[in-house]
Coordinates of C-alpha atoms in Angstrom, one line a residue:
X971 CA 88.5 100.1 118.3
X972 CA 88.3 103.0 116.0
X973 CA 89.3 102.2 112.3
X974 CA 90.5 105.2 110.2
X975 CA 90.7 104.7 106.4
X976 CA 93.0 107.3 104.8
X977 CA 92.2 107.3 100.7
X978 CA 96.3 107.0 99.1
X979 CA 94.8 110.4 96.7
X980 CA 96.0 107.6 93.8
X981 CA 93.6 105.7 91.5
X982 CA 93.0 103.3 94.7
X983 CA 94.6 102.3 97.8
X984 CA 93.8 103.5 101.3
X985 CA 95.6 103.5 104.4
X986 CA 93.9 101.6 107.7
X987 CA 95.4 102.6 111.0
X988 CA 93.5 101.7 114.5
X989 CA 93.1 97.9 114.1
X990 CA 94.8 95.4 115.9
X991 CA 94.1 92.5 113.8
X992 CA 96.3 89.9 116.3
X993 CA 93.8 88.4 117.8
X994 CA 90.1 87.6 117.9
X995 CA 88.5 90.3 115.5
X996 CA 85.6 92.6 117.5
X997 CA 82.1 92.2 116.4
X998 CA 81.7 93.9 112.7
X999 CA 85.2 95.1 111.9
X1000 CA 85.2 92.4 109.0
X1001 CA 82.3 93.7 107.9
X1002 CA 84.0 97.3 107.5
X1003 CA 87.3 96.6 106.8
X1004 CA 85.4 94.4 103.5
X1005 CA 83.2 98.1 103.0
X1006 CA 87.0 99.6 102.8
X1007 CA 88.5 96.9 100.6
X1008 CA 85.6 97.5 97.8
X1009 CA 85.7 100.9 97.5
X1010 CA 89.9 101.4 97.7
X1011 CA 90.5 97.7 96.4
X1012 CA 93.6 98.0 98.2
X1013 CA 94.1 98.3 101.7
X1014 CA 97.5 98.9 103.6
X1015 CA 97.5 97.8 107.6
X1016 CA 99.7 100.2 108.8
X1017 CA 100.3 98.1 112.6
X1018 CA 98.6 95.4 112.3
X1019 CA 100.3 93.2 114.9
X1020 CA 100.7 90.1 113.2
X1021 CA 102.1 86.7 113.0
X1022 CA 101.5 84.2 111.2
X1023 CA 98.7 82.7 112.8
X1024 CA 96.9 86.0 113.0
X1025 CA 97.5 86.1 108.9
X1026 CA 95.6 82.7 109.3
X1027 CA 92.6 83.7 111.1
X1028 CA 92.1 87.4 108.9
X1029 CA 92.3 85.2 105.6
X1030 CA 89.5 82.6 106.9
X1031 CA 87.5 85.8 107.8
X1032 CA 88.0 87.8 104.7
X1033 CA 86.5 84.1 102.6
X1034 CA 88.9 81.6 103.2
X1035 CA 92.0 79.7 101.6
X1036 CA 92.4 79.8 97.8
X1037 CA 94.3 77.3 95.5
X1038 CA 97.9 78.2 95.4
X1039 CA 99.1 76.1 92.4
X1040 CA 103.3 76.3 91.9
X1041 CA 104.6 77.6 95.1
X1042 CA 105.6 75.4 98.5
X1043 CA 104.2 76.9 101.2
X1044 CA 106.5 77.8 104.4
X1045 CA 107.2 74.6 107.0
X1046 CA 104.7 74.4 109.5
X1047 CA 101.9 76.0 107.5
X1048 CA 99.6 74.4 104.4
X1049 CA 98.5 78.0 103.4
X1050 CA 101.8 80.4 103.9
X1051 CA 104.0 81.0 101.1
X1052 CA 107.0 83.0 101.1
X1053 CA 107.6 85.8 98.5
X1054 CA 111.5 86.4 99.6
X1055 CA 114.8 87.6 97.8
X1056 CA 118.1 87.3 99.5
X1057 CA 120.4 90.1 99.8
X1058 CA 123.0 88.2 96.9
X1059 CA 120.4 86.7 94.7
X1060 CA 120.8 87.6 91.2
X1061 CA 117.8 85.7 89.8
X1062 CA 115.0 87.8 87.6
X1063 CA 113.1 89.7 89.8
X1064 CA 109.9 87.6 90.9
X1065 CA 106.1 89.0 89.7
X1066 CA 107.9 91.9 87.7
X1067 CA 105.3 91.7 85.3
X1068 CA 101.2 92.7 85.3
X1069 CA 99.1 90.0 86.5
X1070 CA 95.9 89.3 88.6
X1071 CA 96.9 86.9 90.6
X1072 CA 96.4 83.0 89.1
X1073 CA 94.0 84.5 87.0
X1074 CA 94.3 80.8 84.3
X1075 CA 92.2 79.3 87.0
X1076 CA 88.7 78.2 86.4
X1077 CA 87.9 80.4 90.1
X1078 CA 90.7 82.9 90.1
X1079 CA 91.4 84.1 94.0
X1080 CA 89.2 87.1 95.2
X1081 CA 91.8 88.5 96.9
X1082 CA 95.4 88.2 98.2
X1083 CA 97.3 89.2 101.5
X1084 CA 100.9 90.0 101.9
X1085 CA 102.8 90.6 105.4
X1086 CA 105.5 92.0 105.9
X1087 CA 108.2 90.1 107.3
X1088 CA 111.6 91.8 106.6
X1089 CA 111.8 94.9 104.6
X1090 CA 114.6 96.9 103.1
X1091 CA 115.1 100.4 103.4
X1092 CA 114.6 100.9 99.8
X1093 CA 113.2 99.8 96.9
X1094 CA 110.4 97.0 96.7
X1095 CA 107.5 99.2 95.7
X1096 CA 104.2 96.9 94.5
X1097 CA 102.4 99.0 91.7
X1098 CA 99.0 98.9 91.4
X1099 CA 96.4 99.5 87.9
X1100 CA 93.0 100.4 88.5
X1101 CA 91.2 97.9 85.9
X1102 CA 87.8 99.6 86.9
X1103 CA 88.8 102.9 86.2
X1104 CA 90.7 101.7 83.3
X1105 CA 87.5 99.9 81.4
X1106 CA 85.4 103.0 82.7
X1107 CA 87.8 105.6 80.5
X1108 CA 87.5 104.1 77.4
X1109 CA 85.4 105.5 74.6
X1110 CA 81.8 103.4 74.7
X1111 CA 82.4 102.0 70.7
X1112 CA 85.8 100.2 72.2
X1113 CA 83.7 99.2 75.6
X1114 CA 81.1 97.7 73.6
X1115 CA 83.7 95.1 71.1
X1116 CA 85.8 94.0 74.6
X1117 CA 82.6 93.4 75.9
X1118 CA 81.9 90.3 73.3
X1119 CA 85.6 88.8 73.8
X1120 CA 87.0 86.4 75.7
X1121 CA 90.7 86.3 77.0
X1122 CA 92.8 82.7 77.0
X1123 CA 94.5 82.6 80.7
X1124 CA 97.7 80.5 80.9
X1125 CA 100.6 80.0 83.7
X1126 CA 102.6 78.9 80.8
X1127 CA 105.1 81.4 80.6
X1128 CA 106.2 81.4 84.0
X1129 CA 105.4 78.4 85.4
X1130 CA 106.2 75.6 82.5
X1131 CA 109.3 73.6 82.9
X1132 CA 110.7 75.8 80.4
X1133 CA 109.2 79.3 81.6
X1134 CA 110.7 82.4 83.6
X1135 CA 110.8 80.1 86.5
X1136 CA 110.9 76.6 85.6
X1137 CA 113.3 74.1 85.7
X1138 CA 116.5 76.2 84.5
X1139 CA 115.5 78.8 86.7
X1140 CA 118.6 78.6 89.0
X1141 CA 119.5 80.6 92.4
X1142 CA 116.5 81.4 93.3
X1143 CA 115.6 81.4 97.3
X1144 CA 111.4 81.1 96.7
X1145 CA 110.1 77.7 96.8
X1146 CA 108.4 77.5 93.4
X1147 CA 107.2 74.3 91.5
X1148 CA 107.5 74.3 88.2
X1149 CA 104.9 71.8 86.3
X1150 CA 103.5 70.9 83.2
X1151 CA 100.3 71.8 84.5
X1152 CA 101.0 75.6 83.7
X1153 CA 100.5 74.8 80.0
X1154 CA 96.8 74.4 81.0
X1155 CA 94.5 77.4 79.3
X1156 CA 91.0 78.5 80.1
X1157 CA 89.1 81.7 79.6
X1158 CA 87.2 84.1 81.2
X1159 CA 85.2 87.2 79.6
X1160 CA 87.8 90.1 78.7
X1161 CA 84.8 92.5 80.8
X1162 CA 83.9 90.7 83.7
X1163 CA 81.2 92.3 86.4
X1164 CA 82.8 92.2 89.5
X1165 CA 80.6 89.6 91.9
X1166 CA 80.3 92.2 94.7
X1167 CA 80.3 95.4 93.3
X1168 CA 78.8 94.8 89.8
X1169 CA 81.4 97.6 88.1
X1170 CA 82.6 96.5 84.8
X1171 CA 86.8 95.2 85.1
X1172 CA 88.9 95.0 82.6
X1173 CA 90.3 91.2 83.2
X1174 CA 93.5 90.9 81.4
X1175 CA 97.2 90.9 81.8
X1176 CA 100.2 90.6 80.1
X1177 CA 101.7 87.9 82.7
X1178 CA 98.9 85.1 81.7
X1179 CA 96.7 86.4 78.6
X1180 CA 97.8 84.4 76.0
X1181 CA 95.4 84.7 73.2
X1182 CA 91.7 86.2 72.7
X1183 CA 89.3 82.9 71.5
X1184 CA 88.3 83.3 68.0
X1185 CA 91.2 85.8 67.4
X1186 CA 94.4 84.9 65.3
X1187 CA 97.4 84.7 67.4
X1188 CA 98.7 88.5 65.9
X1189 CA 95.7 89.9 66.4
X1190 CA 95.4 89.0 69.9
X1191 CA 98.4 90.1 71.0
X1192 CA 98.1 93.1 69.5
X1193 CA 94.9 93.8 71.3
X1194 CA 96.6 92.5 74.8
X1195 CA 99.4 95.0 74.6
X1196 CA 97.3 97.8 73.9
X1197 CA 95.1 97.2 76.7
X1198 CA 97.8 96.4 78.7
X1199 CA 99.8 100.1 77.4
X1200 CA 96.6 101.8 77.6
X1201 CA 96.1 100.1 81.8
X1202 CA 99.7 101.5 82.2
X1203 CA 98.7 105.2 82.6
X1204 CA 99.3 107.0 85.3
X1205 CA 95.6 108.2 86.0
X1206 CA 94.9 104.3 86.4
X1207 CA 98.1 103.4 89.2
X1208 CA 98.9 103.3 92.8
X1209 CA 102.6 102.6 93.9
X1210 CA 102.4 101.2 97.5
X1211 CA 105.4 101.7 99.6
X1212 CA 106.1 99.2 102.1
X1213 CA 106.5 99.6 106.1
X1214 CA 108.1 96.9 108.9
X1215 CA 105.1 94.4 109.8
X1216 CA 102.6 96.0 107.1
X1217 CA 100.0 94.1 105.8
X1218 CA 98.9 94.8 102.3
X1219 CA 95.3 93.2 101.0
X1220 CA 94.0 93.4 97.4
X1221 CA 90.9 92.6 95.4
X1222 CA 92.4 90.4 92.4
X1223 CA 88.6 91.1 90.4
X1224 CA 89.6 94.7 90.1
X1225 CA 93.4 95.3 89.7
X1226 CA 96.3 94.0 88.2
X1227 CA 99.7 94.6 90.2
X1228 CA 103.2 94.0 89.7
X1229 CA 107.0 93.9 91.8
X1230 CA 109.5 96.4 91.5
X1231 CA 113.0 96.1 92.3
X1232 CA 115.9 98.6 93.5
X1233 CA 116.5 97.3 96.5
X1234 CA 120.0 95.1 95.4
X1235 CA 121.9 93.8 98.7
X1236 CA 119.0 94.0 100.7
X1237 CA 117.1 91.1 101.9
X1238 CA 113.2 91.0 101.5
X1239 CA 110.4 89.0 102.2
X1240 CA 107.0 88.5 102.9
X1241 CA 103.9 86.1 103.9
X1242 CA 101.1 85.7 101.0
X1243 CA 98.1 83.9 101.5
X1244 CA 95.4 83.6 99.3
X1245 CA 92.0 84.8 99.3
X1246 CA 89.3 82.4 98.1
X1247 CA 87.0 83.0 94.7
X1248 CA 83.7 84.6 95.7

């Protein structure tokens, strides 16, 4: 099998074509499609064949099943959850908002896959920012203050019984569980190395940074909203455009990402499983 890795020309993303990942995986291709999935931090599978089971087996090979707190996965499967919309729903548009995914956990995900199960002919782009490149642009004087902070993580907003998708959250076809557990915070560094690579990320969002510890409330938003305008630019993105049975993988520890709609009377979902913290 010859894998061929086509760089998206954006701030990260490439293209993989020439892997059949439907059954048992040939001796090193995990090994280079992880080389791959450092350096673009998002892959897209062009035809990778699969089923659910096969979305299984890569996840176990890329590190194995992370904690997916708040959704229901799909019947039949502990580790499958459906990110879907239906062609009439009218709900707020689901992950519309920056994030790294579950980043208020103690050990956030390494990664997350999404497969492609029905797609509609438009809209539904997921965007991309390049939190590498994003911390690496900033003057050395601003690098040097993040680099002493720490950012308060928090499901709160979305998640609470009272949040964007809690418990008056009505017509929508996911299977999300609202809890009081959301309300939980905990920090991580507002720089963190990434574990693999050791580049410098910029780890904050304006889906689940709630505060900056030792920071008044103001203050800290402030801060989170120009990191989060200044993550925005265009230098820093990669819109990924979605194909029939694609399978997307990216590395939570580098990028945040968010949905985008435009794709009103057309039904969409896809397969998410998570990647576990390394």
């Amino acid at each position: 099998m010859s894998l061929s890795v086509t760089p998206s020309g954006q701030s990260c993303g490439a293209r993989v074509t020439g892997c059949d990942l439907s059954g048992e995986f040939e001796a090193g291709l995990i090994e280079e499609i992880r080389r791959a999935w450092l350096t673009y931090k998002v892959l897209a599978f062009a035809d990778p064949q699969m089923d659910d089971d096969a979305l299984e087996r890569f996840t176990l090979a890329m590190g194995g099943f992370g904690e997916d707190p708040f959704f229901d996965p799909i019947k039949g499967r502990k580790n499958i959850a459906a990110i879907q919309r239906e062609a009439d729903e009218t709900s707020p548009l689901f992950a519309e908002n920056w994030h790294s995914d579950w980043s208020f956990l103690p050990k956030p995900p390494s990664g997350t896959c999404l497969l492609a199960v029905e797609i509609p002919p438009v809209g539904g782009d997921t965007l991309f920012s390049n939190q590498v490149a994003a911390f690496a642009a900033l003057p050395d004087a601003r690098k040097a203050q993040l680099r002493t902070l720490r950012g308060v993580h928090s499901a709160t907003r979305g998640y609470a019984p009272d949040g964007l998708y809690g418990d008056d959250d009505a017509g929508r076809s996911m299977a999300i569980r609202p809890s009081e557990a959301a309300r939980a915070r905990y920090a991580h560094p507002l720089i963190i190395p990434h574990p693999e690579t050791g580049e410098e990320t910029l780890y904050c969002s304006s889906s689940y940074t709630v505060g900056i510890e030792g920071m008044e409330d103001s203050a800290a938003m402030e801060l989170i909203l120009e990191l989060h305008q200044w993550c925005e630019s265009e230098e820093f993105l990669y819109r990924h455009k979605w194909e029939p049975g694609m399978l997307l993988m990216w590395d939570n520890r580098a990028l945040n990402h968010k949905a985008t709609g435009g794709y009103e009377g057309h039904r969409r979902e896809l397969h998410r499983t998570t990647i576990a913290a390394h």
